[in-house]
Tab-separated table of C-alpha atoms and ligand atoms in Angstrom:
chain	number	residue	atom	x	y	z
A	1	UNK	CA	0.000	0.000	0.000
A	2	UNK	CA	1.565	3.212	-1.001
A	3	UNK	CA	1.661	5.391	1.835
A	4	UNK	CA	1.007	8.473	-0.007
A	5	UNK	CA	-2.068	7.243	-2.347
A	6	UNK	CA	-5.456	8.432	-1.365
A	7	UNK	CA	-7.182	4.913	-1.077
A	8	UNK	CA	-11.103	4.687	-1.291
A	9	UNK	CA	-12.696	3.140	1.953
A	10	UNK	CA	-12.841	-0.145	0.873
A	11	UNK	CA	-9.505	-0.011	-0.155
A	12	UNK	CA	-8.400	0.715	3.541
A	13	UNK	CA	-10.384	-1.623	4.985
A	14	UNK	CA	-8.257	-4.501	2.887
A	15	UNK	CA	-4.959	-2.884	3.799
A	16	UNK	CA	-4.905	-0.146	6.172
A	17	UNK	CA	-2.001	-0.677	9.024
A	18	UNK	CA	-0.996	-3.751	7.614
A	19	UNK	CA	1.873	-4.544	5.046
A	20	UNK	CA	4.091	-8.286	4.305
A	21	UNK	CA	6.004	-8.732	7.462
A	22	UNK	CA	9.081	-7.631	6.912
A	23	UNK	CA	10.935	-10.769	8.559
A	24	UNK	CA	9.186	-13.204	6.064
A	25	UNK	CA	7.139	-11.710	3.951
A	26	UNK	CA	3.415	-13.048	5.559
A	27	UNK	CA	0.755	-11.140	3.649
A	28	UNK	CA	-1.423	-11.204	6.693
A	29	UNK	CA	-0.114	-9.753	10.171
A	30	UNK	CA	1.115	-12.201	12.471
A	31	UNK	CA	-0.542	-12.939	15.856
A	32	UNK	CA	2.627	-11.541	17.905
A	33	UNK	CA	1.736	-14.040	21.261
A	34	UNK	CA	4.182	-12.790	23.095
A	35	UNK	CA	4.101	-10.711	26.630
A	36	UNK	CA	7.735	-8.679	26.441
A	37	UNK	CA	10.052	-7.954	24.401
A	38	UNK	CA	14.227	-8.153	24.318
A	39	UNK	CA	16.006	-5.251	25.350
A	40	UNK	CA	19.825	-5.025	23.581
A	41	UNK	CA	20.277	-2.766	26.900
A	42	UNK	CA	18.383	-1.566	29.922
A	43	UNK	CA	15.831	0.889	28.250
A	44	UNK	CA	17.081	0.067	24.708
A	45	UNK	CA	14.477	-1.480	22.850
A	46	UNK	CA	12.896	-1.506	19.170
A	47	UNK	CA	10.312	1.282	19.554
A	48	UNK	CA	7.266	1.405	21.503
A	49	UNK	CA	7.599	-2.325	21.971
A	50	UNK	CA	8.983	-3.023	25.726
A	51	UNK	CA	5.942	-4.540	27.050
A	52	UNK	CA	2.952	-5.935	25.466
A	53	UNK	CA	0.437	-3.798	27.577
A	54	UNK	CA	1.688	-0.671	26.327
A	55	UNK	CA	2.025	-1.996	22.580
A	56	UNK	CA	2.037	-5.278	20.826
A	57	UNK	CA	2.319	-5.514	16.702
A	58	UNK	CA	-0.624	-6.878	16.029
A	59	UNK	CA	-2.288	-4.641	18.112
A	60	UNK	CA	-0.636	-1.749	15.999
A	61	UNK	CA	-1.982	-2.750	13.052
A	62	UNK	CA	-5.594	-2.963	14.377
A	63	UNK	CA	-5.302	0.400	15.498
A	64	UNK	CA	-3.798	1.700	12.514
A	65	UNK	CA	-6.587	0.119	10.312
A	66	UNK	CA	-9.621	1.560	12.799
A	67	UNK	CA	-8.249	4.790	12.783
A	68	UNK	CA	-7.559	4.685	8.766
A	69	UNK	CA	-11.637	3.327	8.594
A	70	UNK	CA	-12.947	6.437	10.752
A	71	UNK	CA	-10.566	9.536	8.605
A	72	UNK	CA	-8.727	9.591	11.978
A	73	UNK	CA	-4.950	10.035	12.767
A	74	UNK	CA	-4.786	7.615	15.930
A	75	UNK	CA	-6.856	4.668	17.076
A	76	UNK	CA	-7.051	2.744	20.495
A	77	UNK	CA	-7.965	-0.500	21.081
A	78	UNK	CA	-9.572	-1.785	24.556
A	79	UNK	CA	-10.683	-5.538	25.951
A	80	UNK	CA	-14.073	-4.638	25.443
A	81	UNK	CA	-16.710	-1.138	24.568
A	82	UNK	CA	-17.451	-0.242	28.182
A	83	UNK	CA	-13.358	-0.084	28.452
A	84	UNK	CA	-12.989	1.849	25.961
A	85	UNK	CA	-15.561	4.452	27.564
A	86	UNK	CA	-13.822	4.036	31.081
A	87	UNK	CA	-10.316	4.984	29.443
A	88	UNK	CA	-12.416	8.209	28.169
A	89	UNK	CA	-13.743	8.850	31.580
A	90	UNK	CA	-10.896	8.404	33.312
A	91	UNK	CA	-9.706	11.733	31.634
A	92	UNK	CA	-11.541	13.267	33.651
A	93	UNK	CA	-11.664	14.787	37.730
A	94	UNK	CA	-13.579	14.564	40.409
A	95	UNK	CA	-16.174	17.747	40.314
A	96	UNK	CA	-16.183	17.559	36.465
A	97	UNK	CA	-19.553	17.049	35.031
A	98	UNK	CA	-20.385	15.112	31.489
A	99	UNK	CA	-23.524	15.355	29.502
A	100	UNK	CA	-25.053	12.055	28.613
A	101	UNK	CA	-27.473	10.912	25.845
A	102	UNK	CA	-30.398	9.822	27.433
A	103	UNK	CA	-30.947	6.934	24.848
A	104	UNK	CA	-27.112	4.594	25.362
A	105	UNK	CA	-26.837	1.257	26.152
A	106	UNK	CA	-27.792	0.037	29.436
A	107	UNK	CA	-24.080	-0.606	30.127
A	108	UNK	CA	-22.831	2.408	29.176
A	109	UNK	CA	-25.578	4.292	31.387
A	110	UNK	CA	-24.722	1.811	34.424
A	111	UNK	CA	-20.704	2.840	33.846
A	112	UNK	CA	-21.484	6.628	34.442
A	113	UNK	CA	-24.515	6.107	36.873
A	114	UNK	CA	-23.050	3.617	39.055
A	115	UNK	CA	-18.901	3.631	39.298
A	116	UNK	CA	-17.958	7.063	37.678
A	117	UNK	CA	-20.310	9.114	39.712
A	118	UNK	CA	-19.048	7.426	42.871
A	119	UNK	CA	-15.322	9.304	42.033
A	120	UNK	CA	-16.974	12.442	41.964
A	121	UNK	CA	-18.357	12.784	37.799
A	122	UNK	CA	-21.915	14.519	38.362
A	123	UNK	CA	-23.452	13.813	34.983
A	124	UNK	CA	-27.508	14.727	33.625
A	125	UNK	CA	-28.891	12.912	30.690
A	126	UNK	CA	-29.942	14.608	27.472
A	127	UNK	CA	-32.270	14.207	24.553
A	128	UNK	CA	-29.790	15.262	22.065
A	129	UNK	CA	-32.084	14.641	19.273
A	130	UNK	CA	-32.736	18.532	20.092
A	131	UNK	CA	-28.725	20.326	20.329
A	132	UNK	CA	-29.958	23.037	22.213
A	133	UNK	CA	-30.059	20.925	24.798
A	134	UNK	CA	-26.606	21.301	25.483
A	135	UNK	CA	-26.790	24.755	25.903
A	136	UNK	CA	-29.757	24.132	28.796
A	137	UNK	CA	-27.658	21.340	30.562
A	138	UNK	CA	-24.186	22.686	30.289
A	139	UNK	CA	-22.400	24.301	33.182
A	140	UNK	CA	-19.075	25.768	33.980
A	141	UNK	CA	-17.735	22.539	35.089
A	142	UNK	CA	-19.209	20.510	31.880
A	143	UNK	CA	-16.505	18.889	30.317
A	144	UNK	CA	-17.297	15.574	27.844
A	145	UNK	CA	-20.473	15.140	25.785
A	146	UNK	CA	-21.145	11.375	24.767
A	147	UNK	CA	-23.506	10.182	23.189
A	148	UNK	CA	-24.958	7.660	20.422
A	149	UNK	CA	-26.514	7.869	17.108
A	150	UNK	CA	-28.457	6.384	16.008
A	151	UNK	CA	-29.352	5.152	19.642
A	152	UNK	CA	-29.552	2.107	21.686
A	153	UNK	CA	-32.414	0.970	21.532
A	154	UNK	CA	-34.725	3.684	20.208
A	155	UNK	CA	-32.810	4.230	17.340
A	156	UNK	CA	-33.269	8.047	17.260
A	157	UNK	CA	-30.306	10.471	15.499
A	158	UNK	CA	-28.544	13.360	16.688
A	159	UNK	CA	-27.341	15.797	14.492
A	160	UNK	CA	-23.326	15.363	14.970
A	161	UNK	CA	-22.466	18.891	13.812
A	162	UNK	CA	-24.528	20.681	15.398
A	163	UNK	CA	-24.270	19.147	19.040
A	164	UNK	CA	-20.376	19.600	18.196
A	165	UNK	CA	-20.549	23.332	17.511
A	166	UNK	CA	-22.805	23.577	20.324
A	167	UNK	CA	-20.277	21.846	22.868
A	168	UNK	CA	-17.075	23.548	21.408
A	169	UNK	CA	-18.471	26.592	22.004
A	170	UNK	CA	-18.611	26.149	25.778
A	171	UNK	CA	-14.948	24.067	25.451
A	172	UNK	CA	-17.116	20.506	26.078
A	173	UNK	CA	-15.149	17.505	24.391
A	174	UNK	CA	-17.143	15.494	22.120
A	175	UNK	CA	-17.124	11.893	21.908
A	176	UNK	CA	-19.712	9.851	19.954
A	177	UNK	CA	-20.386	6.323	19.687
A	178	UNK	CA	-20.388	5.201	16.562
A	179	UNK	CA	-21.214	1.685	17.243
A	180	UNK	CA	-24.411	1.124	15.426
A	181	UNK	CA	-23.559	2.833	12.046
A	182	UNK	CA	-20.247	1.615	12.081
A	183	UNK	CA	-17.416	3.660	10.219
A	184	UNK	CA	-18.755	2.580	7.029
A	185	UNK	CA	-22.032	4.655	7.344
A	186	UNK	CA	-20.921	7.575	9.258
A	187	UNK	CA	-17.850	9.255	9.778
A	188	UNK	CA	-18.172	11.663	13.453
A	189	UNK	CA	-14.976	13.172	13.296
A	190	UNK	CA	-15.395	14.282	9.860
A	191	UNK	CA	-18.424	16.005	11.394
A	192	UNK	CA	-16.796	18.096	14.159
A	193	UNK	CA	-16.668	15.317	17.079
A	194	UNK	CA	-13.190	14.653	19.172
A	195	UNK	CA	-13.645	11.085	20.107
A	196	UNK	CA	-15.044	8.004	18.210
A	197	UNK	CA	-15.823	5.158	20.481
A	198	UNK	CA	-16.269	1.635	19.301
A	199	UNK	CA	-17.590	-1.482	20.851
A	200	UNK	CA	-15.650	-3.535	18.094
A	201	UNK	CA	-17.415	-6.534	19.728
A	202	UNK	CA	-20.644	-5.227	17.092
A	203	UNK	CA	-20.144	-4.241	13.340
A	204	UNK	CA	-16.346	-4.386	13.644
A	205	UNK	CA	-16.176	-7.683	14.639
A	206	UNK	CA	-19.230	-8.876	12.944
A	207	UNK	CA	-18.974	-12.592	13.791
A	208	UNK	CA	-19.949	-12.724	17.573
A	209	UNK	CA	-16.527	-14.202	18.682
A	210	UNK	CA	-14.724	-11.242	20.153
A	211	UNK	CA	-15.403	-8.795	22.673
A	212	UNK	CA	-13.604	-5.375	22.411
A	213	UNK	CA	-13.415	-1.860	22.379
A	214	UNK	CA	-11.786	0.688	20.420
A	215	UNK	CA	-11.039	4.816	20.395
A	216	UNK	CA	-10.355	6.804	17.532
A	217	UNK	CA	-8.824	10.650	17.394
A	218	UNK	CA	-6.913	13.030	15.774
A	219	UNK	CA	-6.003	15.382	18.111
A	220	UNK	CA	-2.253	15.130	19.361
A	221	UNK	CA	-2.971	15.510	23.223
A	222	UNK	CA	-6.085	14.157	23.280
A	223	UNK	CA	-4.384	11.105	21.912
A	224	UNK	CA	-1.334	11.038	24.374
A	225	UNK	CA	-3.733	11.503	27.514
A	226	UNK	CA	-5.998	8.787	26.175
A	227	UNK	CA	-2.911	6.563	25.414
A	228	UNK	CA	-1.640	6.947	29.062
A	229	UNK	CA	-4.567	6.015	30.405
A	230	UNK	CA	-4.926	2.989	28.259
A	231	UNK	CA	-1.054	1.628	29.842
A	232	UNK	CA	-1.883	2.977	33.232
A	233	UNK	CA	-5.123	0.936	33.622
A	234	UNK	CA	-4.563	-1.724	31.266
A	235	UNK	CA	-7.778	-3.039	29.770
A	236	UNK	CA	-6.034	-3.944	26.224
A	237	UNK	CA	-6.899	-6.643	24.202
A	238	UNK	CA	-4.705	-9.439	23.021
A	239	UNK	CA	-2.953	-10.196	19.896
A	240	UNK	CA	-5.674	-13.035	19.064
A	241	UNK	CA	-8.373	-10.820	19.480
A	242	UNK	CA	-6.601	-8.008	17.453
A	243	UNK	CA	-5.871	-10.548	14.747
A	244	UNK	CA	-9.099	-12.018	14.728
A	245	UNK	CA	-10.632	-7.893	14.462
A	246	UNK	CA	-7.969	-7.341	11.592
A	247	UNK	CA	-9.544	-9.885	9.292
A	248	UNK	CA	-13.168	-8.590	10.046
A	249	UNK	CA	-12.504	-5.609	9.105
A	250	UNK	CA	-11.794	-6.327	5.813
A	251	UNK	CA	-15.019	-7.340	4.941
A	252	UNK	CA	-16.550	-4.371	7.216
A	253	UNK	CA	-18.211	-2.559	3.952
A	254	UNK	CA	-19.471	-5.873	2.120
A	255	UNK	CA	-21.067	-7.118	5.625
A	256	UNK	CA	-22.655	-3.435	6.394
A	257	UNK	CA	-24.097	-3.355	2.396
A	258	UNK	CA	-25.820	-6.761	3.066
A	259	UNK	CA	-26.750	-5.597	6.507
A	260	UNK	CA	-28.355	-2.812	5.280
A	261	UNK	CA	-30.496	-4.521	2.120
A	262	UNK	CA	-31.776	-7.247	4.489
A	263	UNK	CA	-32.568	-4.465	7.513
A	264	UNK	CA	-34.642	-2.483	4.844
A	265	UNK	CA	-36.454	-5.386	3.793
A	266	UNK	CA	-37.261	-6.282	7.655
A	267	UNK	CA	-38.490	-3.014	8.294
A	268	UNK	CA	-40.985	-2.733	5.371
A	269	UNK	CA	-42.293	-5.778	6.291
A	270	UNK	CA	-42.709	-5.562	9.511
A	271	UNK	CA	-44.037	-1.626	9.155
A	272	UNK	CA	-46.828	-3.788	7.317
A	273	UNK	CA	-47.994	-6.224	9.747
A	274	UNK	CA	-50.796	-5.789	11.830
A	275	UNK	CA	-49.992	-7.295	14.992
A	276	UNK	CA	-46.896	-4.632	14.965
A	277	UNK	CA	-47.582	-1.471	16.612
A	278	UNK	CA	-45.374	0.764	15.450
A	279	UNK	CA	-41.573	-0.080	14.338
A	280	UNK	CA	-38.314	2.109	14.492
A	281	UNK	CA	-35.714	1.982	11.635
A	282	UNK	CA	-33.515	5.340	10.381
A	283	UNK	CA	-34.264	3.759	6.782
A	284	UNK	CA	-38.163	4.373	6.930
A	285	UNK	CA	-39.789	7.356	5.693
A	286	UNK	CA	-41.992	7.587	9.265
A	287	UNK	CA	-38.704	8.003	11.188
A	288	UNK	CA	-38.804	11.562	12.855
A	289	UNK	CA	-34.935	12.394	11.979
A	290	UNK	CA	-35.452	10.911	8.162
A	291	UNK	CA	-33.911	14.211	6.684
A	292	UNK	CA	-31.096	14.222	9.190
A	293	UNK	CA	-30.435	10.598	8.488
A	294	UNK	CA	-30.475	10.941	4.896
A	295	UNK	CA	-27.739	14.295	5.185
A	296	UNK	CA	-25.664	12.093	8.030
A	297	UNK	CA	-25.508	8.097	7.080
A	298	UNK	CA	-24.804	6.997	3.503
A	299	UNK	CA	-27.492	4.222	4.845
A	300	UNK	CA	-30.120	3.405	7.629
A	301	UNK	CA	-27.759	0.341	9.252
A	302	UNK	CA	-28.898	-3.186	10.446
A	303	UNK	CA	-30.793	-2.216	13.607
A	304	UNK	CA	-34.889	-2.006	13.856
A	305	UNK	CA	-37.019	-1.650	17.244
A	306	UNK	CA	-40.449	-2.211	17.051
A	307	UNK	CA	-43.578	-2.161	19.167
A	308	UNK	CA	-45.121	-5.605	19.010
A	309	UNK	CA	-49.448	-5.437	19.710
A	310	UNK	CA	-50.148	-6.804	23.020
A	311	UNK	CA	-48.308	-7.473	26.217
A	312	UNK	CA	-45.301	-8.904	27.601
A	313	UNK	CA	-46.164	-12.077	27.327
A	314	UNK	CA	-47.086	-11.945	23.292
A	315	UNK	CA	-43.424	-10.473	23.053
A	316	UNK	CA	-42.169	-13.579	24.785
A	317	UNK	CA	-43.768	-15.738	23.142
A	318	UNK	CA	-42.767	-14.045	19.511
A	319	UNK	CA	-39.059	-13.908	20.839
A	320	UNK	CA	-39.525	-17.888	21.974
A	321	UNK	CA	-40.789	-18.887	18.346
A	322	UNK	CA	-38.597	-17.084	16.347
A	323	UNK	CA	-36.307	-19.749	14.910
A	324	UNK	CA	-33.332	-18.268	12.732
A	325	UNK	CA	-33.186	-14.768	15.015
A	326	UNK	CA	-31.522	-15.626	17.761
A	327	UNK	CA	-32.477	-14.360	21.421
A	328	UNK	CA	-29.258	-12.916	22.913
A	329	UNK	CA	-27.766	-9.576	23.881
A	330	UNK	CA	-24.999	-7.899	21.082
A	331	UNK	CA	-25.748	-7.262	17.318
A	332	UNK	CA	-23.660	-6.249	14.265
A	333	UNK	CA	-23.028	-10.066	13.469
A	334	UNK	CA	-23.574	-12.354	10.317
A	335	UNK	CA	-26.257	-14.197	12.565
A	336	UNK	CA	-29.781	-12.780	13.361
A	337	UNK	CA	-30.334	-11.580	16.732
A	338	UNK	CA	-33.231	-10.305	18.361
A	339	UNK	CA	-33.822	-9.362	21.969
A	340	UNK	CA	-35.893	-7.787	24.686
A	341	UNK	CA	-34.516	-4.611	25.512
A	342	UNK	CA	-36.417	-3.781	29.154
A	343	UNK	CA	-35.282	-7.298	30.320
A	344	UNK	CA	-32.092	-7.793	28.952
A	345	UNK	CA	-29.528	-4.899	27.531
A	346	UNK	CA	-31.352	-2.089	29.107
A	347	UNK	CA	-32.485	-3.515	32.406
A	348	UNK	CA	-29.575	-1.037	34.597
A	349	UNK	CA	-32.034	1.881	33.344
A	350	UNK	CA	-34.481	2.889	36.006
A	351	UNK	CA	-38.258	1.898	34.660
A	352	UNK	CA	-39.195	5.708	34.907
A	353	UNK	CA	-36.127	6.343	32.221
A	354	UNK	CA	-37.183	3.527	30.379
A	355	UNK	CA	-40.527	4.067	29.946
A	356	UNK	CA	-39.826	7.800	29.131
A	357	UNK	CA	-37.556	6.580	26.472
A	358	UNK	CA	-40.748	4.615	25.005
A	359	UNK	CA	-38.586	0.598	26.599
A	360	UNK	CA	-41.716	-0.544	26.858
A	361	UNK	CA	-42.765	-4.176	27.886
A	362	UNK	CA	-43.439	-5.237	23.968
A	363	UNK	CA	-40.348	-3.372	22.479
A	364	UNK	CA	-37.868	-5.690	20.838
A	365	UNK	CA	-34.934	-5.293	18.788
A	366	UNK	CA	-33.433	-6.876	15.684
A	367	UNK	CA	-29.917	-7.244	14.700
A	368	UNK	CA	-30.434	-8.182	11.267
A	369	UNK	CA	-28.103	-10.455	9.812
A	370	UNK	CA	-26.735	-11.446	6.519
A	371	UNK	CA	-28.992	-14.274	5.962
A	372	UNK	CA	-30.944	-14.557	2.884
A	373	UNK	CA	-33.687	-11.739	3.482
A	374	UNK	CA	-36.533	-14.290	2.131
A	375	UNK	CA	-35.440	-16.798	5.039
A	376	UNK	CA	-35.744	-13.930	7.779
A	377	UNK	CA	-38.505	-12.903	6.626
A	378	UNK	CA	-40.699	-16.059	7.105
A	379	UNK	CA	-38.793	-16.632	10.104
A	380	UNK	CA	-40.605	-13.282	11.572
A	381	UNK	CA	-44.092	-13.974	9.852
A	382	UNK	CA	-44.118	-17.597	11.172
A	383	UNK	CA	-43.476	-16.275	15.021
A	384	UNK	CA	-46.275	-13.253	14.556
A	385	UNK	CA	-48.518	-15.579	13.330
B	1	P1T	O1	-20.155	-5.003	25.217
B	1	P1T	P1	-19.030	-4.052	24.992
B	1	P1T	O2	-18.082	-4.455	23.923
B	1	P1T	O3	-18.347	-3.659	26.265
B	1	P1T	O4	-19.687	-2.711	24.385
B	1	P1T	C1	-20.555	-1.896	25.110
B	1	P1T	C2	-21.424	-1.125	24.160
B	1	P1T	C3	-21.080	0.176	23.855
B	1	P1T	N1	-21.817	0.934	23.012
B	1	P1T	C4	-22.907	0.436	22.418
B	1	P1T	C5	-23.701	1.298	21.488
B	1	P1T	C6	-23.308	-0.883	22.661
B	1	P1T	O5	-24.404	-1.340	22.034
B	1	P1T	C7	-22.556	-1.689	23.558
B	1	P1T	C8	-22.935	-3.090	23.878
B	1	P1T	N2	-24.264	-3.413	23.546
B	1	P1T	C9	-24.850	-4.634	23.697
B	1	P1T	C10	-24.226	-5.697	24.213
B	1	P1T	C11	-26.257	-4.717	23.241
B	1	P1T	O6	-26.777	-5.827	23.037
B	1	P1T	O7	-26.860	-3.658	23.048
């Protein structure tokens, strides 16, 4: 790969951060299993590699390639997504305060809610669907924005650019999770934010065998401080994991095409049915940010929510008979999953939240796979039925 040559996405996604090992000529990056590294001298070593927590090969090239996939200068890669956020947090101090998105994954609310504000991070939750809101919840102490878009579950879509020129006016870092478009449909810091954050365990990985994490910036401190942090408290994946990343990624933009097709064809059909009460997908002309989507994502994604009719116990029993969707937590795979959001990913978000946010008892979500779309689709009119 010429370093110099302007290479399409695509393109990257093949090669980015990786090149024939130099030793032997491997076209694909070795898995370097090794902890430490020799030292000719005490402090004389081949450059950054000392110690495999602060850098490993393998995990270089990973990083490389992430950072290459979101137009960034640096990338990070964590053990898992909710690392990846602590490394963030961890930037900053006790007394500093953080707006949140009121619509993230449970997990992600639980990490601010229930260990950072312990150390002294006072935080409020924000519909950022509306970027004025940062103006009403900011304060002089307000220091990190995060947020999602399009949203877990609820699927709704903040307008990147304009929450960013909001927060940099007050000084507020921005840091969006880009988890559910992935880099391939949306590009945040090309938009104005600071931080992309990853949980490479979704889209990135795409096969539901690795957990991880990943943060991508280009600013030169920002970078240095987050770096730090990731040596300091460790929670860095290992070269398997990193390997096993390196080859999904080069498929990212075929998978997220076919994700796409077969999400749009779920959503129509299910907009259709009767005993569906209402469904959620960026893709569908009903959804309230449609223009905003259309200006932000090259495409809707893989993710749908939708009201079943009923009660809890119809969605059960539509979860229970569904046959080639899956019930299980994660998404972004080549499998179909589908789960209940108010028991399972979102249950560390008080009822009153959830019900606010519209988590009702007969929401449930779809990861839609890469199957083929006629299969899925009888799979889902079978269970209504
Ligand atoms: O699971 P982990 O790799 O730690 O990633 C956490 C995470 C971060 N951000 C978003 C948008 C996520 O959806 C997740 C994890 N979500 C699920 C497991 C889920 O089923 O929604």
């Amino acid at each position: 790969m010429d370093p110099n040559a302007n290479y399409a996405f695509a393109t990257r996604a093949v090669h980015a951060g990786q090149s024939p090992d130099p030793t032997t000529g491997a076209i694909t990056t070795p898995v370097y299993q090794t902890s430490t590294y020799a030292q000719s001298s005490p402090g004389v070593f081949k450059e950054p590699y000392d110690y495999s927590r602060s850098a490993n090969p393998t995990r270089t090239a990973l990083e490389a390639n992430l950072a290459s996939l979101e137009d960034g200068r640096y990338g990070l890669c964590f053990s898992s997504g909710v690392a990846a956020m602590a490394t963030v947090l961890h930037t900053l101090n006790p007394g500093d305060h953080m707006i949140l998105g009121d619509d993230v994954y449970g997990g992600s609310f639980r990490l601010v809610d229930k260990v950072f504000a312990k150390h002294g991070i006072d935080y409020t939750t924000c519909d950022l669907t509306d970027a004025d809101a940062i103006d009403r919840a900011a304060t002089d102490k307000t220091k990190l924005v995060w947020f999602e878009t399009p949203t877990n579950p609820m699927l709704r879509v903040a307008d990147i650019r304009a929450v960013a020129e909001r927060a940099h006016a007050r000084g507020i870092t921005v840091c969006v999770d880009n988890t559910f478009a992935s880099p391939v449909l949306q590009r945040p810091l090309a938009l104005g934010a600071d931080i992309v954050c990853h949980s490479s365990t979704k889209y990135i990985g795409g096969h539901a065998d690795v957990v991880g994490g990943a943060l991508i910036v280009n600013d030169d401190g920002l970078h240095e401080k987050l770096r730090f942090i990731q040596n300091a408290a460790g929670a860095v994946p290992g070269p398997w994991d990193c390997a096993l990343l390196l080859r999904s990624t080069k498929t990212l933009p075929l998978r997220v095409e076919r994700h796409c097709d077969n999400a749009e064809k779920v959503a129509a059909f299910l907009e259709g049915h009767k005993r569906v009460r209402g469904v959620i997908y960026p893709g569908l002309e009903s959804h309230p940010q449609r223009e905003l989507v259309r200006r932000q994502m090259c495409r809707a994604g893989g993710m749908i929510s939708a009201h079943l009719q009923g009660g809890l116990e119809d969605a059960r029993k539509f979860l229970e008979a569904l046959r080639l969707f899956t019930i299980a937590e994660s998404l972004g795979g080549v499998e179909s999953l589908v789960e209940h959001p108010a028991i399972m990913t979102h249950a560390s978000v008080p009822k009153e939240q959830r019900e606010k946010l519209g988590i009702s008892d007969t929401l449930v979500r779809f990861s839609v796979g890469i199957e083929d779309p006629a299969d899925l689709l009888a799979d889902i009119e079978r269970a209504l039925g």
